């Protein structure tokens, strides 16, 4: 017990000079200082006693973070210059002790990283990343966090890519690592393209770049197209030079989509899983406006058709391919929708399944949520009705499947719900899954 009290006193004494300074500057009153000391004393005795828990550290960390935030706000309001170093140092000291005692608790490490990031303590975050990766090299979320940090906060795609490559050596069996790696590359392309668009430097999509074979099972890293830091960051000294370098990126693998394609190829070689291929396809839908998106989508679908031609995942991608890169407001959408409808009819005639029907209903509902124009909405409703009738007639689709495919309530559009109730009148499962009334009945005619 004496040892516990001595340790607690030692850590409390370290904060006395700081508290005296805060009292002298009238940032905290004497009573508030006393309360701070009491709270810290309680925490220190808990932390230094036998049986201390990680939750005790978490509460102490929360207290210190809130206290430091209050100190900064008061100093700013009073116009007092109060350096952030002392409060920040105190928070980091508690975090250091927490991660040292509970080094296996990944939650504490992630909290440490989050606080460093919030306070923009970049030197500290590098140190913490190094420590946590040494302790938890097989945790995909840490590698993903590191890569995201370097790309989003530091704008360093080369370093972000290095972290993902290293992470894949330890976590090759993590599908999340592969899809996140592809997302980071697509985000990078999106940012570069947006900047080019603002500066008026956009050009037609570059020709397809040939990617080296990345299918060697023993390879430690993905064989990406040759891309240097100079390609990504450049060494421009003037605005004109920067614009030239930004424009030159169009002919590098950075914007051609070659890198996401290489990641996809390596991932499929690793897992041989058509569902993962479908996840890549869904990921690409978030970047459908990129000039290289259609080339990447074509690459994904070509692979899936070659390797898993009759899989519901492959067929779903193939059916949606004509419309994925075209917004419903585009004049090209009706023609693309016609191609999709033709593919859907042909596919359902040969390969109808509950999985495929569920996925078809899900994307039709999503398209109808985007508030298309009246003629497009009518066409989508007609397709939806046909799919539901086929599913009901073949007994491959039940109301419970409709609810399951949505993972949420039915769309609030009364026309959509009316179509569902045309196929399954007064079904209680459909009624329970929606919070709105169907409104007037809308009867649709099916046209071949």
XYZ file of C-alpha atoms in Angstrom:
448
model
C 0.000 0.000 0.000
C 2.866 2.343 0.822
C 4.424 1.695 -2.564
C 1.129 2.570 -4.257
C 0.877 5.845 -2.337
C 4.511 6.706 -3.125
C 3.992 6.152 -6.843
C 0.789 8.187 -6.821
C 2.549 11.025 -4.956
C 5.434 10.944 -7.422
C 3.173 11.447 -10.449
C 1.112 14.099 -8.643
C 4.189 16.111 -7.668
C 5.208 16.309 -11.321
C 2.074 18.331 -12.103
C 2.402 20.858 -9.230
C 4.463 23.507 -11.133
C 1.992 23.439 -14.016
C -1.019 23.836 -11.687
C 0.625 26.757 -9.870
C 1.203 28.476 -13.204
C -2.442 27.969 -14.200
C -3.597 29.413 -10.877
C -1.227 32.392 -11.191
C -2.631 33.216 -14.629
C -6.220 32.873 -13.293
C -7.040 30.188 -15.830
C -8.275 28.013 -12.955
C -9.370 29.176 -9.514
C -7.902 27.870 -6.275
C -10.952 25.665 -5.662
C -10.744 24.273 -9.194
C -7.054 23.487 -8.700
C -7.950 21.600 -5.514
C -10.587 19.594 -7.377
C -8.113 18.792 -10.156
C -5.569 17.552 -7.614
C -8.225 15.427 -5.884
C -9.373 13.857 -9.161
C -5.805 13.135 -10.218
C -5.032 11.661 -6.808
C -8.005 9.295 -7.089
C -6.951 8.214 -10.566
C -3.298 7.755 -9.610
C -4.143 5.562 -6.631
C -6.342 3.377 -8.846
C -3.706 3.117 -11.547
C -0.862 2.267 -9.187
C -2.815 -0.235 -7.099
C -2.948 -3.939 -7.822
C -5.717 -4.924 -10.186
C -5.721 -1.673 -12.158
C -7.867 -2.036 -15.271
C -7.575 -0.603 -18.731
C -10.908 1.171 -18.188
C -9.303 3.103 -15.299
C -6.679 4.400 -17.698
C -9.350 5.214 -20.273
C -11.276 7.340 -17.758
C -8.093 9.111 -16.648
C -7.196 9.848 -20.270
C -10.676 11.231 -20.915
C -10.390 13.474 -17.838
C -7.002 14.855 -18.916
C -8.150 15.458 -22.504
C -11.236 17.360 -21.311
C -9.165 19.328 -18.795
C -6.650 20.335 -21.454
C -9.466 21.378 -23.791
C -10.997 23.549 -21.051
C -7.595 25.109 -20.306
C -7.119 26.081 -23.943
C -10.593 27.604 -24.259
C -10.178 29.695 -21.126
C -6.709 30.858 -22.112
C -8.032 31.924 -25.509
C -11.011 33.748 -23.995
C -8.813 35.572 -21.484
C -6.210 36.409 -24.115
C -3.526 34.611 -22.133
C -0.653 32.927 -23.887
C -0.644 29.413 -22.535
C 1.453 26.875 -24.376
C -0.174 23.574 -25.184
C 2.943 21.608 -24.328
C 2.236 20.981 -20.634
C -1.356 19.787 -21.047
C -0.446 17.734 -24.084
C 2.546 16.222 -22.319
C 0.334 15.201 -19.401
C -2.134 13.430 -21.710
C 0.673 11.636 -23.522
C 2.283 10.544 -20.240
C -0.930 8.820 -19.156
C -1.291 7.234 -22.593
C 2.312 6.011 -22.486
C 1.707 4.380 -19.123
C -1.564 2.839 -20.339
C -0.073 1.295 -23.482
C 2.977 0.092 -21.582
C 0.867 -1.719 -18.983
C -1.815 -2.955 -21.411
C 0.231 -3.273 -24.579
C -2.141 -5.938 -25.875
C -5.160 -3.607 -25.741
C -5.479 -2.353 -29.308
C -8.277 0.015 -28.293
C -5.882 2.029 -26.104
C -3.353 2.230 -28.927
C -6.008 3.464 -31.363
C -7.167 6.036 -28.806
C -3.554 7.198 -28.485
C -3.283 7.605 -32.263
C -6.610 9.426 -32.445
C -5.595 11.941 -29.764
C -2.223 12.550 -31.422
C -4.000 13.151 -34.707
C -6.546 15.528 -33.171
C -3.793 17.565 -31.538
C -1.659 17.484 -34.708
C 1.304 16.079 -32.845
C 2.907 14.582 -35.926
C 6.230 13.596 -34.368
C 4.404 11.755 -31.607
C 2.058 9.956 -33.984
C 5.043 8.622 -35.939
C 6.516 7.271 -32.712
C 3.220 5.698 -31.617
C 2.665 4.134 -35.041
C 6.106 2.576 -34.876
C 5.383 1.134 -31.417
C 1.912 -0.202 -32.143
C 2.996 -1.825 -35.410
C 5.830 -3.532 -33.578
C 3.349 -4.866 -30.990
C 0.464 -5.654 -33.368
C 1.841 -6.316 -36.871
C -0.994 -8.720 -37.734
C -3.820 -6.252 -37.060
C -5.088 -4.904 -40.411
C -6.781 -1.885 -38.839
C -3.436 -0.465 -37.689
C -1.863 -0.636 -41.147
C -5.018 0.847 -42.644
C -4.968 3.668 -40.092
C -1.314 4.436 -40.843
C -1.866 4.507 -44.600
C -4.992 6.662 -44.282
C -3.169 9.081 -41.990
C -0.271 9.573 -44.398
C -2.561 10.064 -47.360
C -5.230 12.262 -45.758
C -3.195 14.299 -43.261
C 0.263 14.358 -44.818
C -0.691 14.061 -48.491
C 2.069 11.480 -48.898
C 0.744 8.732 -51.158
C 4.169 7.118 -51.503
C 4.387 6.539 -47.736
C 0.734 5.460 -47.574
C 1.403 2.893 -50.280
C 4.492 1.675 -48.417
C 2.395 1.023 -45.305
C -0.195 -0.924 -47.271
C 2.499 -2.994 -48.996
C 4.162 -3.786 -45.661
C 0.803 -4.517 -44.070
C -0.051 -7.045 -46.762
C 3.066 -9.025 -45.879
C 1.620 -9.593 -42.407
C -2.100 -9.588 -43.266
C -2.374 -11.216 -46.686
C -5.527 -13.032 -45.607
C -7.390 -9.836 -44.701
C -9.856 -8.948 -47.452
C -10.351 -5.558 -45.847
C -6.671 -4.768 -46.421
C -6.977 -5.421 -50.143
C -10.195 -3.471 -50.677
C -8.954 -0.570 -48.541
C -5.710 -0.459 -50.517
C -7.729 -0.164 -53.731
C -9.935 2.530 -52.162
C -6.890 4.589 -51.145
C -5.533 4.433 -54.676
C -8.904 5.470 -56.093
C -9.176 8.319 -53.581
C -5.765 9.518 -54.684
C -6.812 9.428 -58.341
C -10.011 11.273 -57.412
C -8.104 14.056 -55.647
C -5.668 14.516 -58.525
C -8.504 14.510 -61.054
C -10.475 17.079 -59.006
C -7.443 19.344 -58.858
C -6.890 19.013 -62.607
C -10.537 19.847 -63.203
C -10.323 23.017 -61.114
C -7.212 24.129 -63.003
C -8.670 23.176 -66.387
C -6.019 20.547 -67.055
C -8.273 17.546 -67.676
C -7.765 15.432 -70.774
C -9.269 12.328 -72.252
C -8.615 9.154 -70.276
C -5.150 7.764 -71.081
C -4.612 4.539 -72.907
C -4.538 1.402 -70.823
C -1.216 0.830 -69.098
C 0.161 -2.687 -69.156
C 0.667 -4.028 -65.646
C 3.326 -6.562 -64.796
C 2.156 -9.976 -63.722
C 1.333 -9.904 -60.012
C 0.289 -13.509 -59.650
C 3.389 -15.067 -58.147
C 2.280 -16.721 -54.951
C 5.577 -16.153 -53.179
C 5.758 -12.444 -53.938
C 6.043 -10.318 -50.800
C 4.542 -7.250 -52.429
C 2.215 -6.490 -55.312
C 4.026 -5.923 -58.597
C 2.763 -2.401 -59.258
C 3.555 -0.368 -62.373
C 6.718 1.686 -62.003
C 5.788 4.870 -60.145
C 8.211 7.128 -58.306
C 7.854 9.821 -55.678
C 8.782 12.288 -58.415
C 5.725 11.184 -60.404
C 3.454 11.769 -57.436
C 4.910 14.770 -55.655
C 7.049 16.418 -58.314
C 9.683 19.074 -57.720
C 7.980 22.145 -59.169
C 9.279 25.568 -58.153
C 6.596 27.674 -59.873
C 2.844 27.456 -60.432
C 3.462 26.848 -64.139
C 5.802 23.943 -63.355
C 3.239 22.501 -60.940
C 0.531 22.652 -63.604
C 2.791 20.920 -66.122
C 3.578 18.140 -63.653
C -0.088 17.783 -62.742
C -0.997 17.484 -66.423
C 1.816 14.984 -67.001
C 0.245 12.628 -64.437
C -2.338 11.715 -67.089
C 0.200 9.480 -68.830
C 1.455 7.762 -65.666
C -0.062 4.707 -63.949
C -1.155 7.067 -61.163
C -4.258 8.124 -63.119
C -4.661 5.284 -65.615
C -6.214 2.877 -63.107
C -3.340 0.426 -63.530
C -2.557 0.326 -59.811
C -6.120 -0.525 -58.637
C -6.211 -3.187 -61.368
C -2.941 -4.670 -60.110
C -4.327 -4.743 -56.565
C -7.487 -6.474 -57.792
C -5.490 -9.093 -59.715
C -3.268 -9.836 -56.724
C -6.274 -10.049 -54.380
C -8.136 -12.464 -56.632
C -5.012 -14.592 -56.992
C -4.742 -14.668 -53.192
C -8.372 -15.549 -52.385
C -9.959 -17.043 -55.526
C -13.265 -15.636 -54.273
C -15.924 -14.220 -56.599
C -17.647 -12.453 -53.699
C -14.466 -10.432 -53.141
C -14.541 -9.519 -56.825
C -18.087 -8.267 -56.319
C -16.879 -6.160 -53.374
C -14.302 -4.543 -55.646
C -17.066 -3.848 -58.163
C -19.241 -2.186 -55.498
C -16.220 -0.187 -54.342
C -15.724 1.161 -57.861
C -19.289 2.483 -57.923
C -18.218 5.175 -55.444
C -15.691 6.402 -58.033
C -17.774 6.022 -61.186
C -17.065 9.620 -62.278
C -13.329 9.027 -62.691
C -12.094 8.870 -66.298
C -10.425 5.518 -65.625
C -13.435 3.988 -63.811
C -14.934 2.276 -66.854
C -11.595 0.662 -67.738
C -11.205 -0.713 -64.199
C -14.807 -1.950 -64.140
C -14.290 -3.679 -67.496
C -11.141 -5.302 -66.117
C -12.981 -6.600 -63.035
C -15.931 -7.966 -65.004
C -13.715 -9.586 -67.638
C -11.850 -11.450 -64.905
C -15.054 -12.525 -63.140
C -16.684 -13.734 -66.371
C -13.584 -15.722 -67.279
C -13.141 -17.329 -63.852
C -16.674 -17.422 -62.379
C -19.002 -17.029 -65.348
C -22.164 -18.471 -63.772
C -21.733 -17.036 -60.267
C -24.573 -14.746 -59.076
C -21.922 -12.200 -58.070
C -20.478 -12.161 -61.594
C -23.884 -12.040 -63.260
C -24.985 -9.130 -61.071
C -21.898 -7.137 -62.088
C -22.398 -8.024 -65.763
C -26.050 -6.942 -65.715
C -25.299 -3.577 -64.092
C -22.182 -2.802 -66.131
C -23.876 -0.621 -68.811
C -25.387 1.824 -66.282
C -22.842 1.996 -63.463
C -20.901 4.928 -64.956
C -23.933 6.880 -66.149
C -26.069 9.080 -63.836
C -29.843 8.664 -64.138
C -30.092 12.313 -65.273
C -27.884 11.677 -68.325
C -29.404 11.497 -71.819
C -27.405 8.289 -72.332
C -29.071 6.537 -69.387
C -32.237 5.287 -71.191
C -30.200 3.503 -73.861
C -27.857 2.017 -71.235
C -30.853 0.921 -69.167
C -32.226 -0.857 -72.231
C -28.975 -2.814 -72.564
C -29.108 -3.670 -68.863
C -32.722 -4.843 -69.172
C -31.805 -7.072 -72.136
C -28.928 -8.590 -70.172
C -31.206 -9.094 -67.177
C -33.855 -10.979 -69.179
C -31.284 -13.197 -70.865
C -29.467 -13.914 -67.611
C -32.593 -14.717 -65.590
C -33.745 -17.083 -68.330
C -30.611 -19.202 -67.859
C -29.209 -18.530 -64.385
C -32.031 -17.367 -62.132
C -31.300 -17.733 -58.397
C -32.406 -16.231 -55.099
C -29.023 -14.540 -54.649
C -29.145 -12.885 -58.084
C -32.779 -11.820 -57.704
C -32.065 -10.298 -54.287
C -29.144 -8.297 -55.637
C -31.164 -7.142 -58.633
C -34.003 -5.915 -56.421
C -31.515 -4.136 -54.157
C -29.908 -2.086 -56.949
C -33.277 -1.323 -58.534
C -34.500 0.051 -55.214
C -31.317 2.112 -54.933
C -31.783 3.523 -58.446
C -35.360 4.481 -57.593
C -34.162 6.245 -54.430
C -32.086 8.586 -56.608
C -35.286 10.355 -57.757
C -34.972 9.701 -61.506
C -37.098 11.505 -64.089
C -40.615 10.210 -64.631
C -39.913 8.158 -67.756
C -36.815 6.580 -66.190
C -38.738 5.883 -62.993
C -41.475 4.159 -64.997
C -38.907 1.992 -66.788
C -37.237 1.021 -63.511
C -40.597 0.180 -61.939
C -41.449 -2.001 -64.933
C -38.161 -3.886 -64.587
C -38.738 -4.255 -60.842
C -42.210 -5.695 -61.377
C -40.906 -8.207 -63.925
C -38.129 -9.332 -61.552
C -40.567 -9.755 -58.649
C -42.994 -11.748 -60.797
C -40.191 -14.036 -62.012
C -39.014 -14.537 -58.444
C -42.506 -15.238 -57.148
C -43.361 -17.646 -59.970
C -40.136 -19.619 -59.532
C -40.471 -19.486 -55.724
C -36.891 -18.189 -55.632
C -37.961 -14.883 -54.126
C -40.166 -14.347 -51.090
C -41.122 -11.162 -49.223
C -38.589 -12.030 -46.526
C -35.887 -12.062 -49.233
C -36.905 -8.554 -50.305
C -36.532 -7.303 -46.747
C -33.214 -9.131 -46.303
C -31.744 -7.754 -49.522
C -32.415 -4.177 -48.414
C -30.970 -4.447 -44.902
C -33.340 -1.619 -44.002
C -36.874 -0.302 -44.625
C -38.543 -0.314 -48.019
C -38.162 2.882 -50.076
C -40.691 5.561 -49.137
C -41.743 5.949 -52.790
C -45.400 4.772 -52.808
C -45.065 3.548 -56.405
C -42.254 1.200 -55.411
C -44.249 -0.270 -52.554
C -47.298 -0.551 -54.756
C -45.312 -2.745 -57.152
C -44.280 -5.011 -54.259
C -47.858 -5.323 -53.041
C -49.056 -6.127 -56.574
C -46.990 -9.302 -56.387
C -47.627 -10.079 -52.692
C -50.906 -8.390 -51.682
C -51.317 -7.600 -47.984
C -48.089 -9.340 -46.993
C -47.379 -8.560 -43.331
C -43.577 -8.841 -43.711
C -43.534 -6.070 -46.308
C -45.903 -3.929 -44.260
C -43.776 -4.282 -41.145
C -40.624 -3.230 -43.010
C -41.993 0.163 -44.062
C -43.062 3.150 -42.013
C -45.222 4.758 -44.727
C -48.475 3.958 -46.480
C -48.590 2.731 -50.022
C -50.954 5.469 -51.191
C -52.915 5.054 -54.415
C -52.460 1.801 -56.281
C -50.212 2.067 -59.327
C -50.780 -0.679 -61.871
C -47.949 -1.247 -64.343
C -48.037 -3.001 -67.674
C -45.056 -5.077 -68.705
C -43.708 -4.444 -72.175
C -41.177 -6.732 -73.778
